[in-house]
Structures are given as structure tokens and as C-alpha cells.
Coordinates of C-alpha atoms in Angstrom, one line a residue:
M81 CA -32.7 -4.2 -12.7
N82 CA -30.7 -1.4 -11.7
G83 CA -27.0 -1.2 -12.3
P84 CA -24.4 -0.8 -9.6
L85 CA -23.7 2.8 -10.5
E86 CA -27.3 3.7 -10.2
D87 CA -27.7 2.1 -6.8
R88 CA -24.6 3.6 -5.5
T89 CA -25.4 7.0 -6.7
T90 CA -28.6 6.9 -5.0
E91 CA -26.9 6.1 -1.6
T92 CA -24.1 8.6 -2.1
L93 CA -26.4 11.5 -2.8
G94 CA -28.2 10.6 0.5
L95 CA -25.0 10.5 2.4
L96 CA -24.2 14.2 1.3
F97 CA -26.4 15.3 4.4
D98 CA -25.4 12.5 6.7
M99 CA -22.5 12.3 9.1
H100 CA -19.3 11.6 7.2
W101 CA -17.8 8.9 9.4
P102 CA -14.2 7.8 8.8
S103 CA -14.1 4.4 7.1
R104 CA -17.8 4.2 6.6
Q105 CA -18.6 1.4 4.1
F106 CA -21.3 1.8 1.3
E107 CA -24.1 -0.6 1.6
T108 CA -25.3 -0.6 -2.0
A109 CA -23.6 -2.3 -5.0
R110 CA -21.8 -4.9 -2.7
G111 CA -20.5 -8.4 -3.3
I112 CA -19.5 -7.6 -6.9
R113 CA -15.9 -8.6 -7.0
R114 CA -14.9 -11.4 -4.6
S115 CA -11.7 -13.2 -4.2
P116 CA -11.4 -17.0 -4.2
F117 CA -10.8 -16.8 -0.4
H118 CA -14.0 -14.7 0.3
D119 CA -16.1 -17.4 1.9
R120 CA -13.2 -18.8 4.0
L121 CA -12.5 -15.2 5.2
K122 CA -16.0 -14.7 6.0
A123 CA -16.2 -17.9 8.1
A124 CA -13.1 -16.8 9.9
G125 CA -15.0 -13.6 11.1
A126 CA -14.1 -11.0 8.4
F127 CA -16.0 -7.8 8.3
M128 CA -15.7 -7.0 4.6
T129 CA -15.0 -3.5 3.2
E130 CA -15.0 -2.5 -0.4
A131 CA -12.7 -0.7 -2.8
A132 CA -13.3 -0.6 -6.6
G133 CA -16.0 -3.2 -6.2
W134 CA -13.7 -5.7 -4.6
E135 CA -14.9 -7.3 -1.2
R136 CA -11.9 -7.4 1.1
P137 CA -11.4 -7.9 4.9
G138 CA -11.4 -4.7 7.0
F139 CA -10.8 -6.6 10.4
F140 CA -11.7 -9.9 11.9
G141 CA -14.0 -10.7 14.7
A142 CA -14.8 -14.1 16.3
P143 CA -14.9 -16.9 13.8
G144 CA -18.4 -17.8 12.5
C145 CA -19.9 -14.6 13.5
A146 CA -20.7 -11.4 11.6
P147 CA -19.0 -8.5 13.2
S148 CA -20.9 -5.5 14.0
V149 CA -19.3 -2.0 13.8
S150 CA -20.0 1.4 15.2
Y151 CA -18.2 4.4 13.5
S152 CA -16.5 7.1 15.4
Y153 CA -14.1 10.1 15.0
G154 CA -12.4 8.6 18.1
R155 CA -11.7 4.9 18.5
P156 CA -13.9 2.9 16.2
S157 CA -15.4 -0.4 17.4
W158 CA -12.7 -2.4 15.5
F159 CA -9.8 -0.7 17.2
D160 CA -8.9 -3.5 19.5
A161 CA -9.4 -6.2 16.9
T162 CA -7.1 -4.2 14.5
G163 CA -4.5 -3.9 17.3
A164 CA -4.4 -7.5 17.9
E165 CA -3.8 -8.3 14.1
C166 CA -1.0 -5.7 14.0
R167 CA 0.7 -7.1 17.1
N168 CA 0.3 -10.7 15.7
T169 CA 2.0 -9.6 12.5
A170 CA 5.0 -8.2 14.6
R171 CA 5.2 -11.3 16.8
N172 CA 4.1 -14.3 14.8
V173 CA 2.6 -14.3 11.2
T174 CA -0.5 -13.1 9.5
L175 CA -2.2 -13.9 6.4
F176 CA -3.6 -10.9 4.2
D177 CA -5.8 -11.3 1.2
H178 CA -4.2 -9.0 -1.5
S179 CA -6.2 -10.5 -4.6
C180 CA -7.5 -7.1 -5.2
F181 CA -4.1 -5.8 -6.2
I182 CA -4.0 -5.4 -10.0
K183 CA -1.4 -7.4 -12.2
F184 CA -0.5 -6.5 -15.8
L185 CA 1.5 -9.0 -17.7
C186 CA 3.7 -7.1 -20.2
E187 CA 5.6 -9.3 -22.8
G188 CA 7.5 -8.8 -26.0
P189 CA 10.9 -7.9 -27.3
D190 CA 10.3 -4.2 -26.7
A191 CA 8.9 -4.7 -23.1
V192 CA 12.0 -3.5 -21.3
T193 CA 12.6 -0.4 -23.5
V194 CA 8.9 0.7 -23.2
L195 CA 8.6 0.1 -19.5
N196 CA 11.9 1.6 -18.8
R197 CA 10.6 4.9 -20.4
V198 CA 7.4 4.9 -18.3
C199 CA 9.0 4.0 -15.0
A200 CA 11.2 6.5 -13.2
N201 CA 13.3 3.7 -11.7
N202 CA 15.5 1.2 -13.8
I203 CA 13.6 -2.0 -14.5
D204 CA 16.4 -3.4 -16.7
V205 CA 17.4 -5.8 -13.9
A206 CA 18.2 -9.4 -13.6
V207 CA 15.4 -11.9 -14.0
G208 CA 13.7 -12.5 -10.6
R209 CA 14.3 -8.9 -9.4
V210 CA 11.4 -6.7 -8.2
V211 CA 11.7 -3.0 -8.6
Y212 CA 9.7 -0.3 -6.9
T213 CA 9.0 2.7 -9.0
Q214 CA 6.6 5.5 -9.9
W215 CA 5.1 6.5 -13.3
L216 CA 5.4 10.2 -13.8
N217 CA 3.8 12.9 -16.1
E218 CA 5.8 15.5 -17.8
M219 CA 5.8 17.7 -14.8
G220 CA 7.3 15.1 -12.7
G221 CA 4.0 14.4 -10.8
I222 CA 3.2 10.8 -9.8
V223 CA 0.6 9.1 -11.8
A224 CA 1.1 5.7 -10.5
D225 CA 3.0 3.8 -7.7
V226 CA 3.8 0.2 -8.8
T227 CA 6.1 -2.7 -8.5
V228 CA 7.7 -4.2 -11.7
T229 CA 8.8 -7.9 -11.4
R230 CA 11.1 -9.2 -14.3
L231 CA 9.9 -12.6 -15.2
S232 CA 12.1 -13.2 -18.1
E233 CA 14.1 -11.3 -20.6
T234 CA 11.0 -10.2 -22.4
A235 CA 8.3 -10.4 -19.8
F236 CA 7.4 -8.3 -16.8
M237 CA 4.6 -8.1 -14.1
V238 CA 3.3 -4.7 -13.1
V239 CA 1.4 -4.6 -9.7
T240 CA -0.7 -1.7 -8.8
I241 CA -3.6 -0.7 -6.5
A242 CA -7.4 -1.7 -7.2
L243 CA -8.6 1.8 -7.6
S244 CA -6.1 2.5 -10.3
Q245 CA -6.9 -0.6 -12.6
R246 CA -8.4 1.2 -15.7
R247 CA -6.4 4.3 -15.0
D248 CA -2.9 2.7 -15.1
M249 CA -3.8 0.4 -18.0
A250 CA -4.9 3.4 -20.0
W251 CA -1.6 5.3 -19.1
L252 CA 0.6 2.4 -19.9
R253 CA -1.1 1.7 -23.4
R254 CA -1.1 5.4 -24.3
H255 CA 2.8 5.5 -23.9
I256 CA 3.5 2.3 -26.0
P257 CA 5.0 3.7 -29.3
E258 CA 3.2 2.8 -32.5
G259 CA 4.8 -0.4 -33.8
A260 CA 6.3 -1.5 -30.5
R261 CA 6.6 -5.2 -30.1
L262 CA 4.7 -5.4 -26.8
S263 CA 1.5 -6.9 -25.6
V264 CA -0.3 -5.8 -22.2
Q265 CA -2.8 -8.1 -20.3
D266 CA -4.7 -7.5 -17.3
V267 CA -4.3 -11.0 -15.6
T268 CA -5.8 -9.9 -12.2
S269 CA -8.7 -12.3 -12.2
G270 CA -6.5 -15.3 -13.0
L271 CA -3.8 -14.4 -10.3
P272 CA -5.1 -14.0 -6.8
M273 CA -2.6 -13.1 -4.2
L274 CA -2.0 -13.8 -0.5
A275 CA 0.5 -11.8 1.7
L276 CA 2.2 -13.9 4.4
M277 CA 3.9 -11.4 6.9
G278 CA 5.6 -11.7 10.1
P279 CA 8.9 -13.0 11.9
K280 CA 7.5 -16.6 11.5
A281 CA 6.5 -16.4 7.8
R282 CA 9.8 -18.2 6.8
A283 CA 9.2 -21.1 9.2
L284 CA 5.6 -21.4 7.9
L285 CA 6.4 -21.4 4.3
S286 CA 9.2 -23.8 4.9
R287 CA 6.7 -26.3 6.2
V288 CA 4.8 -26.3 2.8
S289 CA 7.5 -25.6 0.2
P290 CA 10.9 -27.4 -0.5
A291 CA 12.4 -24.0 -1.7
D292 CA 15.4 -22.5 -0.2
L293 CA 13.9 -19.5 1.6
S294 CA 17.2 -18.2 3.3
D295 CA 18.4 -14.7 2.9
A296 CA 21.2 -15.8 0.7
A297 CA 19.0 -17.9 -1.6
F298 CA 15.8 -15.7 -1.4
P299 CA 16.8 -12.1 -0.6
F300 CA 14.5 -9.2 -0.2
G301 CA 13.2 -7.6 -3.4
T302 CA 13.4 -10.9 -5.5
S303 CA 10.8 -13.2 -6.9
Q304 CA 10.8 -17.0 -7.7
E305 CA 8.4 -19.6 -8.8
I306 CA 8.2 -22.2 -6.1
D307 CA 6.1 -25.3 -5.2
L308 CA 3.7 -24.8 -2.2
G309 CA 1.7 -27.9 -1.4
Y310 CA 0.7 -29.2 -4.6
A311 CA 0.6 -25.9 -6.4
R312 CA 3.2 -24.0 -8.3
V313 CA 3.1 -20.3 -7.3
R314 CA 5.2 -17.2 -7.6
A315 CA 6.6 -15.9 -4.3
S316 CA 8.0 -12.3 -4.0
R317 CA 9.9 -11.2 -1.0
L318 CA 8.2 -7.9 -0.4
T319 CA 6.2 -6.2 2.3
Y320 CA 3.8 -3.3 2.8
V321 CA 3.7 -3.7 6.5
G322 CA 7.4 -3.7 7.4
E323 CA 7.9 -7.3 8.5
L324 CA 9.5 -10.4 7.0
G325 CA 7.2 -11.8 4.5
W326 CA 6.2 -13.1 1.0
E327 CA 3.5 -12.0 -1.4
I328 CA 2.1 -15.4 -3.0
Y329 CA 0.6 -15.3 -6.4
M330 CA -1.2 -18.4 -7.8
P331 CA -3.5 -19.5 -10.4
T332 CA -7.2 -19.1 -9.4
E333 CA -7.7 -22.9 -9.6
F334 CA -5.0 -23.5 -6.9
A335 CA -6.2 -20.6 -4.6
A336 CA -8.3 -22.6 -2.2
H337 CA -5.6 -25.4 -2.0
V338 CA -3.0 -22.8 -1.2
F339 CA -5.1 -21.0 1.5
E340 CA -5.8 -24.3 3.3
V341 CA -2.3 -25.6 3.2
L342 CA -1.0 -22.4 4.8
A343 CA -3.8 -22.4 7.4
D344 CA -3.3 -25.8 8.5
A345 CA 0.5 -25.5 8.6
G346 CA 0.4 -22.4 10.6
R347 CA -1.9 -23.2 13.4
D348 CA 0.8 -23.9 16.1
L349 CA 2.8 -20.9 14.7
G350 CA 0.1 -18.4 15.7
L351 CA -1.1 -17.7 12.2
G352 CA -3.7 -15.1 12.2
M353 CA -5.9 -13.4 9.6
G354 CA -5.4 -9.6 8.9
G355 CA -7.5 -7.0 7.4
F356 CA -6.9 -3.6 5.4
F357 CA -7.5 -1.6 8.7
A358 CA -4.4 -3.4 10.1
I359 CA -2.5 -2.9 6.8
N360 CA -3.1 0.9 7.1
S361 CA -1.8 1.0 10.6
L362 CA 1.3 -1.1 9.8
R363 CA 2.2 0.9 6.6
M364 CA 1.7 4.2 8.6
E365 CA 4.4 3.1 11.1
K366 CA 6.7 2.4 8.2
G367 CA 5.9 5.6 6.4
Y368 CA 4.8 3.7 3.2
R369 CA 3.0 6.1 0.9
H370 CA -0.4 5.2 -0.7
W371 CA -1.2 6.6 -4.1
G372 CA -4.3 8.9 -4.1
H373 CA -3.7 10.0 -0.6
D374 CA -0.1 10.6 0.2
I375 CA 1.2 10.9 -3.3
G376 CA -0.5 11.9 -6.6
E377 CA -0.2 13.9 -9.8
E378 CA 0.8 17.3 -7.9
D379 CA 3.5 15.4 -5.8
T380 CA 7.0 14.6 -7.2
P381 CA 9.2 11.8 -5.9
L382 CA 11.7 14.3 -4.5
Q383 CA 9.0 16.0 -2.5
A384 CA 7.5 12.6 -1.4
G385 CA 10.9 11.4 -0.1
L386 CA 11.0 8.8 -3.0
G387 CA 14.0 9.9 -4.7
F388 CA 15.7 6.6 -3.9
A389 CA 13.3 5.0 -6.6
V390 CA 14.3 7.5 -9.4
A391 CA 17.2 6.4 -11.8
F392 CA 18.2 9.6 -13.3
D393 CA 21.2 8.3 -15.3
K394 CA 19.7 5.2 -16.8
P395 CA 19.9 5.0 -20.7
G396 CA 17.0 6.5 -22.6
G397 CA 15.8 8.6 -19.6
F398 CA 12.0 8.5 -18.4
I399 CA 8.9 10.5 -18.7
G400 CA 9.2 13.5 -16.3
R401 CA 13.0 13.3 -16.0
E402 CA 13.7 16.9 -17.2
A403 CA 11.1 18.3 -14.6
L404 CA 12.8 16.3 -11.8
L405 CA 16.3 17.4 -13.0
R406 CA 15.3 21.0 -12.8
Q407 CA 13.7 20.5 -9.2
R408 CA 16.9 18.6 -8.1
A409 CA 19.1 21.5 -9.4
A410 CA 17.2 24.0 -7.4
G411 CA 18.7 22.3 -4.2
V412 CA 16.7 21.8 -1.0
Q413 CA 13.0 21.2 -1.6
D414 CA 10.6 23.8 -0.3
R415 CA 7.7 21.2 0.0
R416 CA 8.4 17.8 1.6
M417 CA 6.6 14.9 3.1
V418 CA 7.1 14.3 6.9
Q419 CA 6.0 11.7 9.5
L420 CA 3.9 12.9 12.5
S421 CA 3.5 11.3 16.0
L422 CA 1.1 12.9 18.4
E423 CA 2.8 13.3 21.9
V424 CA -0.3 13.5 24.3
D425 CA -1.0 11.7 27.6
G426 CA -4.0 9.3 27.8
I427 CA -6.0 8.3 24.7
P428 CA -4.8 10.3 21.9
P429 CA -7.2 11.7 19.3
H430 CA -7.0 10.1 15.7
L431 CA -5.7 11.8 12.4
Y432 CA -7.5 11.1 9.4
H433 CA -6.9 13.6 6.6
N434 CA -6.5 17.4 6.0
E435 CA -5.8 18.2 9.5
P436 CA -3.5 21.4 9.7
I437 CA 0.0 21.1 10.6
L438 CA 1.4 24.1 12.4
R439 CA 5.0 25.2 13.1
D440 CA 5.5 28.0 15.8
G441 CA 1.9 28.7 15.6
V442 CA 1.8 29.1 11.8
I443 CA 0.0 26.5 9.4
V444 CA 2.7 25.2 7.0
G445 CA 0.9 22.1 5.7
S446 CA -1.7 19.3 6.2
V447 CA -2.1 15.7 6.9
T448 CA -2.5 13.4 4.0
T449 CA -3.4 10.1 6.0
G450 CA -3.3 9.0 9.6
A451 CA -3.9 5.9 11.8
F452 CA -3.0 4.6 15.2
G453 CA 0.3 2.7 15.2
H454 CA -0.2 -0.3 17.3
R455 CA 3.2 -1.7 17.3
I456 CA 4.6 1.5 18.9
G457 CA 1.3 2.8 20.6
K458 CA 1.2 6.0 19.0
S459 CA -1.3 8.1 17.0
L460 CA 0.5 8.8 13.6
G461 CA 0.0 10.7 10.4
M462 CA 1.9 11.9 7.4
G463 CA 1.7 15.0 5.3
Y464 CA 3.5 17.7 3.4
V465 CA 4.9 20.8 5.0
S466 CA 6.4 23.9 3.2
C467 CA 9.1 26.4 3.8
P468 CA 10.5 29.0 1.1
G469 CA 14.0 28.6 2.4
G470 CA 13.7 24.8 2.1
V471 CA 12.4 21.9 4.4
T472 CA 15.3 20.4 6.2
A473 CA 16.1 18.5 9.2
D474 CA 17.4 21.5 10.9
W475 CA 14.2 23.4 10.1
L476 CA 12.1 20.6 11.5
G477 CA 14.1 20.3 14.6
A478 CA 14.1 24.1 15.4
G479 CA 10.4 24.5 15.4
T480 CA 7.6 23.8 17.8
W481 CA 5.1 21.5 16.1
E482 CA 1.4 21.0 16.5
V483 CA -1.6 19.5 14.5
E484 CA -5.2 20.9 14.9
I485 CA -7.9 18.3 15.3
A486 CA -11.5 19.5 15.8
W487 CA -10.3 23.0 16.7
R488 CA -7.8 21.9 19.3
R489 CA -4.1 21.9 19.0
Y490 CA -1.9 18.9 20.0
P491 CA 1.9 18.6 20.1
V492 CA 3.5 16.5 17.6
R493 CA 7.0 15.2 16.8
V494 CA 8.1 15.5 13.2
Q495 CA 10.7 13.7 11.1
F496 CA 11.4 12.5 7.6
G497 CA 12.0 8.8 8.5
P498 CA 9.5 6.1 9.7
W499 CA 8.7 5.6 13.3
Y500 CA 8.9 1.9 13.2
D501 CA 12.1 0.1 12.3
P502 CA 13.8 2.9 10.5
K503 CA 16.7 0.8 9.3
G504 CA 14.3 -2.0 7.7
E505 CA 16.1 -4.9 9.5
P506 CA 13.2 -7.4 10.1
L507 CA 11.9 -7.2 6.5
R508 CA 15.5 -7.6 5.1

């Protein structure tokens, strides 16, 4: 029997001479890693996509039917379905399967010291706080983009993306000093996760949990263990889509029960299922970065607009601090990430990756990722632009901006902040 790598290699070699369609899904080595919700999601009409071996919904068609897809450099066949999922997330409430997100449990008397050295942000916070942070190399480049939840005085949960599972674990273990009292375990398989997102998320969760979910008792950026149905789960008030919501972590044996309880309680609230194509659209409107596309080892938090997640003055410092201090001391950055919005009449073309960004007819950068923003009705992208004198708001505002797509140039608006809800009011 062939191994998955052998089967996948045969397919990828053949695809070198085929059309490289955006979002094209592999056909070999599929069905390897499935969340506990897989069969229920398929029954609800999920078209499954794959990442790091994980099967996860791309979008949802009609319940009980296997959606067919046709790829395109324009509007793909799932455009309308994804749009409906995005709009439902903004108006009602949507359930996303995030089980493929990787979870590391870090425990021991030295956990806070070791993690605070690895993390650019300060994770020595009160129990129940969730910290967004990056892990940096000595040059200040971003090697990981994670959240760290403080579970107790000596225990933390690190959450990262599926594609970084082995890489991030190796980085963390490599930076644990010899003799440090710290154990690190990958608990992903035993801790599936659902994300409940939308303005009606609190109303739905209140129906199935006695916990106080008010802003005062459960503010944004905090995590608690709560009862949900007959299960005990960890709920973290976070979002990757820019709406009010909670990430819900549960032991695997309670996963089906939690899913069914939420699905039953949300029927009259407009609860819908959402896939990762919708997530990409929603996070693009909010300007949320994705490691491996928008940020990586050659990008620093200051260039990526993530300086708010750097605690320069915390005790003990952090890996990459000296490089960031030198960069900060230089003043305005000559390379920075910006948000793009295509300003064209009719159906706009799509941005995907590496399209040139031009200011006054001169290429000054390129797109890192793109998607159509269904909440605001615009084709969006983000990318880095450079200017020897510094990338400032005045410099952005003084130029005429275009992006080149398939040898044609289109006008774009450019800014630092997100296009949707720049103040972050609904999620808070």
C-alpha cells in the first residue's frame, strides 16, 4: 500500500503542467485527519477542503447533497454560498469547525519564564486571560503567530495553525533551557474546537449554558471553563472573523453532544454552518494576518502592523527584541503592510497573491492575500509596500494607487486599518 506522501507526490508532479486554479483541492491522500464533527458537517452539505491532512469545510451547499465545484480565476462556483455564510455571520450566528487548530499544553513551574522569553508579548497575565502574540527569530522575523491562554499559575495553552504543528513544537522545545521545569504536550487530538460567531452568539450560548456571558463577567480576550449542555468545556471570547463570539474547546468524547446541543438550540436564531472560504473573506475585511502568507520569517511585527502585540519593556526581554529595538529606533518603517480595496464598477476581479501594487505607476509592493469581502461588497487584499523615506499615512494619501491583475491595472484605495469595523465594536 502506498503512503500518503507517495500518492500526493504523484498528483503534484502531474499538476505542474496543469492549470493552477486558485483554491484547487488535492484528490489524493484525502480523508486522513477528520474532526469528530466530520460526518455531521458532510450531512449538512459541506464541501471538504484539506490542510495538513485535515478535512475541513470549505463551504456548504444544500444539506444531504455533495456540492460540485468549478474553479475559476474570476468568481468560483462557491461564491454565492460563501457570501451567504459571511452575511449570516454578520446578521445571526454561524458555527465553524476549528478542530484543525493546534493546541499545546505547557505546564510546570518555569512555564511562564520560558514562554515569556519565546513570546514577543507579555504572557505573565492573570489566570483566564488570552494573549495574542508572535514568536520571533533573532532578526525579529515572525516564526509563529499564536494565542496563549493562561490556565493556571503554572499552565498555559498555546494555539497555532494546522500547517505549523510540527514546526512550532520544534521551535518551542528548542528554546526550553536545559533543566527547565516545563513539560509540553500536543493535545490537539483530544481537544476539538468549535467557533460560534455572530451577534446572536451570546443569545444561543445562554440557552445551553448557565454561565454569565455578559461583557462584565466575560470580557473579550478572556477564557473560562463553563457548562454547556451536559459537558464541561473551555470557552474563550475571541474571534478571527470580526464578530462577537466564542471559541469552544471540549474533550473529544463530548464533541458530538456539544455540536448537537448548539445545533438544536440555534435553529430559530438563524444558526448556520460556515467554512474556511468564508473565514478567509471575513478575516480579510478585518485585516487579520495569516502566517505563511501575510507574515513570515522575513517580516517583523513593526512592518506587519503588529507592534501592539510586542511588550518591549517586559522583564527578561524576548527573542528578537534587540533587532526590533534597532528597527524602532530608525523611526518610520520603509516597508509596511497595507489594506487594499478595488474601486471598480460592476463585477470586480479577484486578488489572490503576488499581484503588483503600483503608486503613481511605479511598482512599490505586492499582494500577499486577497478575497472578496461579502460584508462590504468589495474585492480586497493586503500586502507590503516600500518607500525609502518611510511608509506613512501622508505618503499613502498623496499617491495614485493601482494593482495589476492579468496585465491590466485597476484603481485601489489603500490604508493601514481594516475596512470592516475599524474600532472593533461588535466583537468587544
